[in-house]
Coordinates of C-alpha atoms in Angstrom, one line a residue:
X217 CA 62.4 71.9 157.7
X218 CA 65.5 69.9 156.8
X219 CA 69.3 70.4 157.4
X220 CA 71.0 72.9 155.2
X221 CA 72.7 69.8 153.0
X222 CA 69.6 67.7 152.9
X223 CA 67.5 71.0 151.6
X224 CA 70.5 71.8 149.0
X225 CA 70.5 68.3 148.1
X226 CA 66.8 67.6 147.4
X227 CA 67.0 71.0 145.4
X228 CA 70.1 69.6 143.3
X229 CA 67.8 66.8 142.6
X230 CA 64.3 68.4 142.5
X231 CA 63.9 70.6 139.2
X232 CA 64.7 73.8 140.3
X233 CA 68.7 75.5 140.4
X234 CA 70.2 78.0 142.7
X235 CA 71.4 81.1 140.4
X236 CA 72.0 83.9 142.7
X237 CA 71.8 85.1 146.2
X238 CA 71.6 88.2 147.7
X239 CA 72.8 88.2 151.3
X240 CA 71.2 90.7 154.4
X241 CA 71.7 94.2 153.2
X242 CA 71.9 97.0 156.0
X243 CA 68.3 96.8 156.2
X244 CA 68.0 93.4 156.5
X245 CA 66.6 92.8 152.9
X246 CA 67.7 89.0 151.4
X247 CA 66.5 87.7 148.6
X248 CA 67.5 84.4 145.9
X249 CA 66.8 83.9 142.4
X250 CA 66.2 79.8 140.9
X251 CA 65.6 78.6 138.0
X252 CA 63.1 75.6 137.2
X253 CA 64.1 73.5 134.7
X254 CA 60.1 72.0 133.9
X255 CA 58.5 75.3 133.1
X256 CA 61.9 77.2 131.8
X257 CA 61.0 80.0 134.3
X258 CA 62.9 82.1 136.8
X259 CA 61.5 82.4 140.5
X260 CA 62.5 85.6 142.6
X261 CA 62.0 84.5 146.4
X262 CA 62.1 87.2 149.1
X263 CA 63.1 86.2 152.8
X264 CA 60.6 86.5 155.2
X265 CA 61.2 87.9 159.0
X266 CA 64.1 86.5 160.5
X267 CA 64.7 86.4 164.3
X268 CA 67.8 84.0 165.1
X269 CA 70.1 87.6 166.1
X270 CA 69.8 90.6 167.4
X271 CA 70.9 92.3 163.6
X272 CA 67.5 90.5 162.2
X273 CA 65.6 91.3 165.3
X274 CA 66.2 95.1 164.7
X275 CA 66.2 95.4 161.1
X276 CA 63.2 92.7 160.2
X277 CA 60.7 92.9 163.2
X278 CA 61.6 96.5 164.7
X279 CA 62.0 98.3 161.8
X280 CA 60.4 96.9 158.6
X281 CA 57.7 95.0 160.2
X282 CA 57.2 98.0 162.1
X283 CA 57.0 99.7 158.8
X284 CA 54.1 96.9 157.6
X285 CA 52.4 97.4 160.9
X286 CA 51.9 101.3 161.6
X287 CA 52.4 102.6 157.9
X288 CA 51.3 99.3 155.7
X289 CA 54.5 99.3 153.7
X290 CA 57.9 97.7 154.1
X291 CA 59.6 100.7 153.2
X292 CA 63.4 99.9 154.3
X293 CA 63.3 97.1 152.3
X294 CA 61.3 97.9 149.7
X295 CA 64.0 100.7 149.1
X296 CA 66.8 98.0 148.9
X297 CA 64.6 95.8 146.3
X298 CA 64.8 99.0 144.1
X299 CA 68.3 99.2 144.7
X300 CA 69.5 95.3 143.6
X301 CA 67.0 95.1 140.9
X302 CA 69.4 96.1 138.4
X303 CA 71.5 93.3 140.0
X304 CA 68.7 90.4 139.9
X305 CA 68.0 91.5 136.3
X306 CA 71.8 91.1 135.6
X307 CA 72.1 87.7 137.5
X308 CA 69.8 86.6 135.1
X309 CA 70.8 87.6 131.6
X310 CA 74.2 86.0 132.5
X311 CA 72.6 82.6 133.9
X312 CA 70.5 83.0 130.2
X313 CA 73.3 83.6 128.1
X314 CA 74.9 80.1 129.7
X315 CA 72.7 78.5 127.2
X316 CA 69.6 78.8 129.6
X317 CA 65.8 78.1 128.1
X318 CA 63.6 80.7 128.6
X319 CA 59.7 80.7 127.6
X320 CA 59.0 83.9 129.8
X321 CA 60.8 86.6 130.8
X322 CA 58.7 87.6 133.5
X323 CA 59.6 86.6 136.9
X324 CA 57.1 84.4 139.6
X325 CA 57.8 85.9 142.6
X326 CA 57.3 84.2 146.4
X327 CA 57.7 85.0 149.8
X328 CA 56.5 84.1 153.3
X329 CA 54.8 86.6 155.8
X330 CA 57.9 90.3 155.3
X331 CA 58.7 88.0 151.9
X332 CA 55.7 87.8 150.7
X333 CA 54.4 91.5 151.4
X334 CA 57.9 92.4 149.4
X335 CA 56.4 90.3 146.4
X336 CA 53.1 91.8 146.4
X337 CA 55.1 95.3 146.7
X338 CA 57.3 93.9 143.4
X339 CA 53.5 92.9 141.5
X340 CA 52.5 96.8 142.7
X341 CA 55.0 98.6 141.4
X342 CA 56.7 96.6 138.6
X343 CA 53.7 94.4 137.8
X344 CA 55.3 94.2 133.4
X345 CA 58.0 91.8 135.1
X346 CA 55.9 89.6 137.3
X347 CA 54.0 86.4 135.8
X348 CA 52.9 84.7 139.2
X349 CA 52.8 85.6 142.9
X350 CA 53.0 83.0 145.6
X351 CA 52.6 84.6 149.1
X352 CA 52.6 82.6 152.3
X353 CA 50.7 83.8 155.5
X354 CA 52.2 87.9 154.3
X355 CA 50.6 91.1 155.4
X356 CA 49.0 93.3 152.4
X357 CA 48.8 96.8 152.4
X358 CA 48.1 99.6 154.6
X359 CA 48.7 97.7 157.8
X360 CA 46.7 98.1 160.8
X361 CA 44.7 100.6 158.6
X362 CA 42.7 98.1 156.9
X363 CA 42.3 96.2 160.2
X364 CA 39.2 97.7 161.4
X365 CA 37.9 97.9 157.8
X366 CA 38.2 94.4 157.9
X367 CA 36.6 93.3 161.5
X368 CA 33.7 95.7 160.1
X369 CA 33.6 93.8 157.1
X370 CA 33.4 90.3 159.1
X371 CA 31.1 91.6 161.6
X372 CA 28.5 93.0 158.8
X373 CA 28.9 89.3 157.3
X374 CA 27.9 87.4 160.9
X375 CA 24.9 90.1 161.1
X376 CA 23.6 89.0 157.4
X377 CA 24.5 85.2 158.2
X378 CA 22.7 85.2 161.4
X379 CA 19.6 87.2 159.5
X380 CA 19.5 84.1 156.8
X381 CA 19.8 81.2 159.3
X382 CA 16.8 82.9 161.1
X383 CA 15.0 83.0 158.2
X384 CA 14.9 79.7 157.1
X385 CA 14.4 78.5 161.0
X386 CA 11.2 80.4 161.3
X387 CA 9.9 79.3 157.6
X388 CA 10.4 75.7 158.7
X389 CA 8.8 76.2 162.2
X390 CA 6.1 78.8 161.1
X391 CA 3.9 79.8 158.1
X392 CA 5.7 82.7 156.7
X393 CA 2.7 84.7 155.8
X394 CA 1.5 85.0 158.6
X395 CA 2.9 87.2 161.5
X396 CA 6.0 86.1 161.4
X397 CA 6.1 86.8 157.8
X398 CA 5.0 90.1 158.6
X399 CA 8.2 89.9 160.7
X400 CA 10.1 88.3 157.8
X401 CA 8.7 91.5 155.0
X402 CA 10.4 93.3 157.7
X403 CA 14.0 92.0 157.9
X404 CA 13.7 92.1 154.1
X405 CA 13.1 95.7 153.5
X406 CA 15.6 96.6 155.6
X407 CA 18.4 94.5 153.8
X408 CA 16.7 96.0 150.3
X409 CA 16.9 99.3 151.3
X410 CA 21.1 98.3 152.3
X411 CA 21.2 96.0 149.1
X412 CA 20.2 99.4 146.7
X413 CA 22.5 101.8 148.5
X414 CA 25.3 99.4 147.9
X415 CA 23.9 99.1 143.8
X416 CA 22.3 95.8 144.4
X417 CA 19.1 94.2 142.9
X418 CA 16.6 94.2 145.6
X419 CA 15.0 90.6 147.2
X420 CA 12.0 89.7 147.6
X421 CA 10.6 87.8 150.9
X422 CA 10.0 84.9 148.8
X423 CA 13.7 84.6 147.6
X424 CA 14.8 84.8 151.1
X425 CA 12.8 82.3 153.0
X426 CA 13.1 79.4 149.6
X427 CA 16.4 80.2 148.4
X428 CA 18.5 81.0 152.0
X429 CA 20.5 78.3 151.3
X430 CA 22.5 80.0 147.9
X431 CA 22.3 83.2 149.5
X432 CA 25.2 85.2 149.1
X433 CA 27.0 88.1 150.2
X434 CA 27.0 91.3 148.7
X435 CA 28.8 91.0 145.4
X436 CA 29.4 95.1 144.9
X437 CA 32.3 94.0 147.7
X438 CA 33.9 91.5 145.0
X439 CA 36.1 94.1 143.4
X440 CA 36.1 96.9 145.9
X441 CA 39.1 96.1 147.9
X442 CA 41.5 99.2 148.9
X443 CA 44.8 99.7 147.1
X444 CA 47.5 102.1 147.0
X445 CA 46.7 105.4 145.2
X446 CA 49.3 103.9 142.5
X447 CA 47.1 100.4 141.9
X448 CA 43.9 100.9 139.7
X449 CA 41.0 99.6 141.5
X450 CA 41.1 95.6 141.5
X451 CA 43.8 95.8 138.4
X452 CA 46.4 92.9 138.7
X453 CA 47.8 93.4 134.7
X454 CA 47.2 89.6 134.3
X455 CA 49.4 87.9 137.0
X456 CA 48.5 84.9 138.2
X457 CA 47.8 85.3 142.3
X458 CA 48.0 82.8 144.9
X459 CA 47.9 83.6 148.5
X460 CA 48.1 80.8 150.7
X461 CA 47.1 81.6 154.5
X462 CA 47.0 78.6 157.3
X463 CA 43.9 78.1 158.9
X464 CA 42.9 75.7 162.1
X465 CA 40.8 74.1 161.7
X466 CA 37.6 74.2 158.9
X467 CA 34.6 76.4 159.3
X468 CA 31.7 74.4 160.0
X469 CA 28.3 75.5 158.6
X470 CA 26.5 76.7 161.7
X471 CA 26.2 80.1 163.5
X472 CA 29.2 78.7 165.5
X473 CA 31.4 78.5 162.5
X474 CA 30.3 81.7 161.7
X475 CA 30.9 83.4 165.1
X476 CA 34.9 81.4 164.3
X477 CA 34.9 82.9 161.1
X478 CA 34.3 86.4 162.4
X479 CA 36.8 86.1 165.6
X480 CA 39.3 83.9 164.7
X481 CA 39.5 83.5 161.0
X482 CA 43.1 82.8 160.9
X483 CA 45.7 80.6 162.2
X484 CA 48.0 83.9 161.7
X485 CA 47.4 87.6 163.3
X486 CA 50.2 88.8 161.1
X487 CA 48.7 87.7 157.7
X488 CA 45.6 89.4 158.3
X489 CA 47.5 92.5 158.2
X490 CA 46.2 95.1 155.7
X491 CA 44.8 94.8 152.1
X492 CA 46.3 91.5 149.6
X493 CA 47.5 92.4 145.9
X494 CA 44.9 91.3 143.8
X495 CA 42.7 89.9 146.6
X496 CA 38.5 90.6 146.4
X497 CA 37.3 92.4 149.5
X498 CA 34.7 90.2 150.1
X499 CA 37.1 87.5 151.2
X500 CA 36.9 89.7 154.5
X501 CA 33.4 88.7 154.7
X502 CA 33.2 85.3 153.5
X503 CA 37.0 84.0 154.4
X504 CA 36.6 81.0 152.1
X505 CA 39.0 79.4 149.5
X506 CA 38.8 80.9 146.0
X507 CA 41.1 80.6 142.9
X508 CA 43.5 83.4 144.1
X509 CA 42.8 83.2 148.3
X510 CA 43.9 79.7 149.5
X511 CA 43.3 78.5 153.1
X512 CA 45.7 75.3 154.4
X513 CA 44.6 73.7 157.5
X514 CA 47.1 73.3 159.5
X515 CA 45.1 72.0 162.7
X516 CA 47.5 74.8 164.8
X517 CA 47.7 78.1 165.4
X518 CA 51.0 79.6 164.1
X519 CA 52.5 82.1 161.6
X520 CA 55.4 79.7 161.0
X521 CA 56.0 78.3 156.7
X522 CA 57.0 75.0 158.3
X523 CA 53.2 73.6 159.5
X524 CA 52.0 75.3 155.9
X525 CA 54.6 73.8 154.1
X526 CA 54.2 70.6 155.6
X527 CA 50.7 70.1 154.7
X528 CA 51.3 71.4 151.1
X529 CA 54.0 68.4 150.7
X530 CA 51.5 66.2 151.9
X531 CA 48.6 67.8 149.6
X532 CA 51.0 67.3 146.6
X533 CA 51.7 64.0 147.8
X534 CA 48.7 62.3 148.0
X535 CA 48.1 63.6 144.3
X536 CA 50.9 61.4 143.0
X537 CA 48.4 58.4 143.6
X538 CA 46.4 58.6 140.2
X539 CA 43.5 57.6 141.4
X540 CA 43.4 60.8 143.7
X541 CA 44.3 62.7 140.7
X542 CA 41.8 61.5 138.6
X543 CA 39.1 62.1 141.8
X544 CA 40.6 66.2 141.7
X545 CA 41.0 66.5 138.4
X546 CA 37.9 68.3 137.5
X547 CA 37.9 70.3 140.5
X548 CA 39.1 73.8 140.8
X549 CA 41.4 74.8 143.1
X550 CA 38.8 76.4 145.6
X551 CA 36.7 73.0 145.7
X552 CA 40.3 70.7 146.0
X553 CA 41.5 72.9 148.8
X554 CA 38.0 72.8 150.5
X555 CA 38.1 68.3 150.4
X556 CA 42.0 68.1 151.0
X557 CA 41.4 70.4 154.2
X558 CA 38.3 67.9 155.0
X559 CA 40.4 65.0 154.9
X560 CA 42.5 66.7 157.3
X561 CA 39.5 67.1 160.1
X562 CA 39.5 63.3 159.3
X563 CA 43.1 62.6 160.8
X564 CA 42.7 65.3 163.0
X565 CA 39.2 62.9 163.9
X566 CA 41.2 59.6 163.7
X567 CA 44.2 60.8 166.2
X568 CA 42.9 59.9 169.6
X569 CA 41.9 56.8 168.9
X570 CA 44.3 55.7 166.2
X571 CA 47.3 53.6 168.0
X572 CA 50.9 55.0 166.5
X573 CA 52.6 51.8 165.5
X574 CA 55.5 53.1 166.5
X575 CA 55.9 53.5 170.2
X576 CA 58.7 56.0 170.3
X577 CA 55.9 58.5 168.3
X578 CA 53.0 57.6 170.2
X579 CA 53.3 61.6 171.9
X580 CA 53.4 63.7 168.3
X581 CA 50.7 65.6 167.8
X582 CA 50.5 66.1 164.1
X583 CA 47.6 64.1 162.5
X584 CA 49.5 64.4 159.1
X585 CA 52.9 62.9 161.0
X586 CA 50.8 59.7 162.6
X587 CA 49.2 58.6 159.1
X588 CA 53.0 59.3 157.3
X589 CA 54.5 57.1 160.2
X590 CA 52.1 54.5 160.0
X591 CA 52.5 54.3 156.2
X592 CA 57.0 54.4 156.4
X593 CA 56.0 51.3 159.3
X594 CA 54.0 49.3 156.5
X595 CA 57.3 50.2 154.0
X596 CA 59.8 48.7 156.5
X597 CA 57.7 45.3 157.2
X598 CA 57.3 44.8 153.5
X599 CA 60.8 45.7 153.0
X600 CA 62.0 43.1 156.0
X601 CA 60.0 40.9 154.5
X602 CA 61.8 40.4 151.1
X603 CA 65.2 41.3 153.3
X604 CA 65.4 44.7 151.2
X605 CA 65.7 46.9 154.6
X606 CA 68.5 49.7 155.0
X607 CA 69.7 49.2 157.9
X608 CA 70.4 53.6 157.7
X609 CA 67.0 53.6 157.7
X610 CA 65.9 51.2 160.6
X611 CA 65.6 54.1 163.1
X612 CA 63.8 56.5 160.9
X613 CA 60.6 57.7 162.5
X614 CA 58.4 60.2 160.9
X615 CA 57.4 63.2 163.6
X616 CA 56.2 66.6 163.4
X617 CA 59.9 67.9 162.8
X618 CA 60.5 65.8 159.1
X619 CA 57.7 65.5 157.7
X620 CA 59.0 66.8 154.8
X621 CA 61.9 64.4 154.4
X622 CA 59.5 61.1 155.6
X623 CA 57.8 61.8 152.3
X624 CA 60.5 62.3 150.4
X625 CA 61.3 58.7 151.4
X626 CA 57.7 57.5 150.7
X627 CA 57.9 58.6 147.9
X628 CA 60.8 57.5 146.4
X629 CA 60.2 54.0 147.7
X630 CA 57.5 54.4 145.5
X631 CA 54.8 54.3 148.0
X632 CA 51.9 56.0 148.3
X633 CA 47.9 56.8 150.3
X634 CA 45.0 56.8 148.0
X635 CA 41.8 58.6 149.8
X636 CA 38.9 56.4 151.0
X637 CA 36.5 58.8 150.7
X638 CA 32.6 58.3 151.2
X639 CA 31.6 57.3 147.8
X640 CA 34.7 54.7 147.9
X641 CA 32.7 53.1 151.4
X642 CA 29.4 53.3 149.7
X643 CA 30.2 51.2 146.7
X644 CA 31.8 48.6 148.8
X645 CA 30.6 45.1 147.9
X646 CA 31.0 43.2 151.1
X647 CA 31.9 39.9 149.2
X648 CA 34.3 41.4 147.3
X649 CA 36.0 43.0 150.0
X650 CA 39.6 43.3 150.2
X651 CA 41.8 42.8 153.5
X652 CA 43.1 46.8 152.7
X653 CA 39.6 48.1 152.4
X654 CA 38.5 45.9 155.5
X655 CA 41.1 47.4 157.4
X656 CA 40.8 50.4 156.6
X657 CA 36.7 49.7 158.0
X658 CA 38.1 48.7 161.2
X659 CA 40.2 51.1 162.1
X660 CA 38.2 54.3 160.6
X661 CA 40.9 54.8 158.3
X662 CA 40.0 57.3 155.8
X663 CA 43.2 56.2 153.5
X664 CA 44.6 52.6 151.8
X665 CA 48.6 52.7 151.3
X666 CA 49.7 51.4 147.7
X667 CA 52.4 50.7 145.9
X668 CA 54.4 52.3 143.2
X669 CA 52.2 50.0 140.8
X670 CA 49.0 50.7 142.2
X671 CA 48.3 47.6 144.0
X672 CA 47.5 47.6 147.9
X673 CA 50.1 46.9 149.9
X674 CA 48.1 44.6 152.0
X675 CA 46.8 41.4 151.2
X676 CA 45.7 37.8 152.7
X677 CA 49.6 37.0 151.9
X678 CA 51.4 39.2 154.3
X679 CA 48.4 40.9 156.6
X680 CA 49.4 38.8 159.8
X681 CA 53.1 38.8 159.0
X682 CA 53.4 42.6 159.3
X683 CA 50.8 43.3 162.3
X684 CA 50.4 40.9 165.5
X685 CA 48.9 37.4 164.4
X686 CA 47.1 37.2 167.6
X687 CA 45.8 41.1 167.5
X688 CA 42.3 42.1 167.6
X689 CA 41.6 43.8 164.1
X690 CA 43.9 40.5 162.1
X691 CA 41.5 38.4 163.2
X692 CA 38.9 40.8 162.4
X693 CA 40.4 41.5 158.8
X694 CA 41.3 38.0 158.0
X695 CA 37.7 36.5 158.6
X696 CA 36.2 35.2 155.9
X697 CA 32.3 36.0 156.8
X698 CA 30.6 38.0 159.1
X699 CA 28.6 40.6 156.8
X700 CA 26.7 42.3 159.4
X701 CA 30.1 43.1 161.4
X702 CA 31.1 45.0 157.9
X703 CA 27.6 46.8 157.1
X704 CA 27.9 48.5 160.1
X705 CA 31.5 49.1 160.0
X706 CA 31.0 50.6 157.1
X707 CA 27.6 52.6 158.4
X708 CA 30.4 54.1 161.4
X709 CA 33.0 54.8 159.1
X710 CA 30.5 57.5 157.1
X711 CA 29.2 58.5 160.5
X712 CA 32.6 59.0 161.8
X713 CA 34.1 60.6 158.8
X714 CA 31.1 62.2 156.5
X715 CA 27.8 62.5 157.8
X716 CA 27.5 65.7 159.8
X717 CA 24.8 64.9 161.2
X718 CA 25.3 61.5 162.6
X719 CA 27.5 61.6 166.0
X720 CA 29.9 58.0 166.0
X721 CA 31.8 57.1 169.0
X722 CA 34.7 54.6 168.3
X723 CA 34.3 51.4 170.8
X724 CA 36.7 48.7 170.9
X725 CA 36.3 46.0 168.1
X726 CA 34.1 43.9 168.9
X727 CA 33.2 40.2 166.5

């Protein structure tokens, strides 16, 4: 994502150190142990695929991805982990006998797409020395073995998806006991006779037609998932799992987003590859975010760690606002993933219409880059304004290639995007209104930039100073009444942004 001396820079800085490296072996095999000085815990990250010379293009993709692909094990490299981890144990008992803190001796292990497959083989077959996994868009087990295992699995769920939304159509549109209930007793004694062969409690017609909308899959498919011989069925020996998979774009709740879920669940061919460590089947039928299966939406289609990395700097970002901490706080993971991913099909929503203040971005594509630019643009003014500017910094523009390093700056300038989310716009008191929240109303912007101290950055003060004086939305914003204009602002903004059900188009301000 960044240069080589900006990454070993922000690392230097960041609270993790470099202990030891292990180069490409013969079979192409790299791996590099850190140390994190906040939890006193050693991290074992494996390299994933590399394609940049002919060496990597035979040994990674021809021969080991090969390996994941036809036999659903990276066996070339799996043989070389077994080989230096005598060597990574060593490289740690001298770093530890520097004077090194050390609350667990167990390793967390990581890896993206080959590197991540190598981490779930290291949880597999040496699970005593592994605390967490971290895997990134990696292929499990068994290759394309599992693959038609797994379209079975997602075609079984359209068919039982499709059967419950049909349900609860005709009960609207007809009295179930009549024919159509016949019709209904039907459907149902099929799925009972399905449910008891699987070791499920049968339904009855009642539960189907007033309770379709908790229904659930078949929960006998929570722990079956298919490991190797050596794995006991579903077992993880207590480590933490976290597989992190990019998506584009979120599922919506209709057969449509079903029919999407089925054909093209992920942003990634390769991570759908085989059976996960530690991963329920029945995410293969309901490919939703759980506490060990995490979907990032990347609003693209690519395998790459950049896009997923990108958005999970921005995630952890917009969490160093404390009043979007104190918003996620009681959530679990599943349900924060599921709103932060939301908010993203809000940006991806506002990017057509929203004008790049910047003109030499106005062509990036990345929702996620547009709001970052918008917000380093509102730094620089404020910073111009008390003559605090670096001039090294004058021609920074955030794009879709530095994300990464644009919030890095954000941050450390100590500002920051707290989420205007729907019950923020519904509490609104119109009177009370402030010129961040009002402009925020006009331009459907789902986010306020603060400062390091929690105060907006915009106020009456400096509003016209740091956008055009004469444009249409500061003469908008700075108007003092007009409560109408803002009741339905705020109306558009929900409809834009929240209400599923309401279609918005954007027009041009008019007052």
């Amino acid at each position: 994502m960044l240069s080589d001396d900006k990454s070993i820079n922000q690392i230097r800085r960041a609270k993790y150190t470099l202990v030891h490296h292990i180069p490409n072996t013969l079979s192409g095999f790299s791996a590099t142990i850190f140390y994190n000085h906040t939890t006193k815990t050693y991290t074992l990250a494996f390299r994933g695929t590399e394609m940049t010379s002919i060496d990597g293009f035979t040994t990674d993709v021809l021969l080991t991805d090969g390996c994941i692909t036809l036999l659903g094990f990276a066996l070339p490299q799996y043989l070389s982990l077994l080989k230096l981890k005598e060597a990574i144990k060593q490289a740690i008992q001298k770093d530890m006998k520097q004077g090194r803190e050390c609350e667990d001796s167990r390793l967390i292990v990581t890896g993206h797409s080959l590197g991540g497959h190598l981490a779930q083989a290291l949880c597999l077959f040496h699970h005593k020395e592994v605390k967490e996994l971290y895997t990134y868009n990696a292929p499990g087990f068994l290759g394309v073995v599992m693959l038609p295992f797994i379209l079975l699995y997602r075609l079984l769920a359209l068919f039982i998806k499709a059967i419950a939304r049909l349900t609860r159509w005709i009960a609207r549109l007809l009295n179930p006991n009549g024919f159509v209930g016949k019709i209904v007793q039907k459907s149902c004694d099929d799925m009972n006779r399905q449910l008891v062969e699987n070791g499920e409690q049968p339904i009855s017609k009642e539960q189907i037609v007033n309770e379709a909308e908790r229904y659930k899959d078949y929960e006998d498919l929570e722990n079956a998932g298919t490991y190797l011989k050596q794995a006991k069925k579903g077992e993880t020996w207590g480590i933490e799992i976290h597989h992190c998979e990019s998506i584009w774009g979120v599922k919506s709740d209709s057969i449509l987003g079903d029919i999407n879920a089925f054909s093209e669940a992920n942003a990634s061919f390769i991570a759908q590859l085989g059976c996960k460590f530690g991963a329920p089947s029945n995410i293969y039928l309901d490919y939703k975010n759980t506490q060990k299966f995490h979907l990032i939406n990347i609003k693209s289609y690519s395998h790459s760690i950049k896009p997923l990395a990108q958005c999970l700097h921005f995630f952890s970002y917009l969490m160093f606002c404390k009043d979007n901490e104190s918003k996620y706080e009681s959530y679990d993971i599943a349900t924060a993933l599921d709103n932060l991913n939301e908010f993203i099909e809000c940006l991806q929503r506002l990017a057509p219409i929203a004008k790049t203040l910047n003109k030499k971005t106005e062509n990036k594509t990345s929702p996620i880059a547009i709001i970052l630019d918008n917000a380093w643009y509102l730094c620089r003014k404020i910073e111009s304004l008390h003559n605090e500017q670096d001039a090294k910094e004058q021609n920074f523009i955030i794009d879709s290639s530095n994300m990464i390093e644009g919030i890095y700056k954000l941050y450390n300038k100590g500002y920051k995007i707290k989420l205007f989310d729907k019950a923020d716009i519904e509490q609104i008191d119109i009177a009370q209104c402030t010129i961040a929240q009002k402009r925020a109303l006009c331009q459907l912007e789902p986010f306020i930039f603060i400062d390091d101290s929690n105060n907006e950055c915009l106020s009456a003060n400096n509003y016209a100073k740091i956008y055009r004086h004469n444009s249409s939305s500061t003469q908008i914003v700075s108007a003092k009444e007009n409560d109408t204009y803002w009741n339905i602002r705020k109306r558009d903004m929900i409809g834009f942004h929240f209400d599923k059900n309401v279609a918005v188009i954007p027009l041009k301000h008019t007052y």
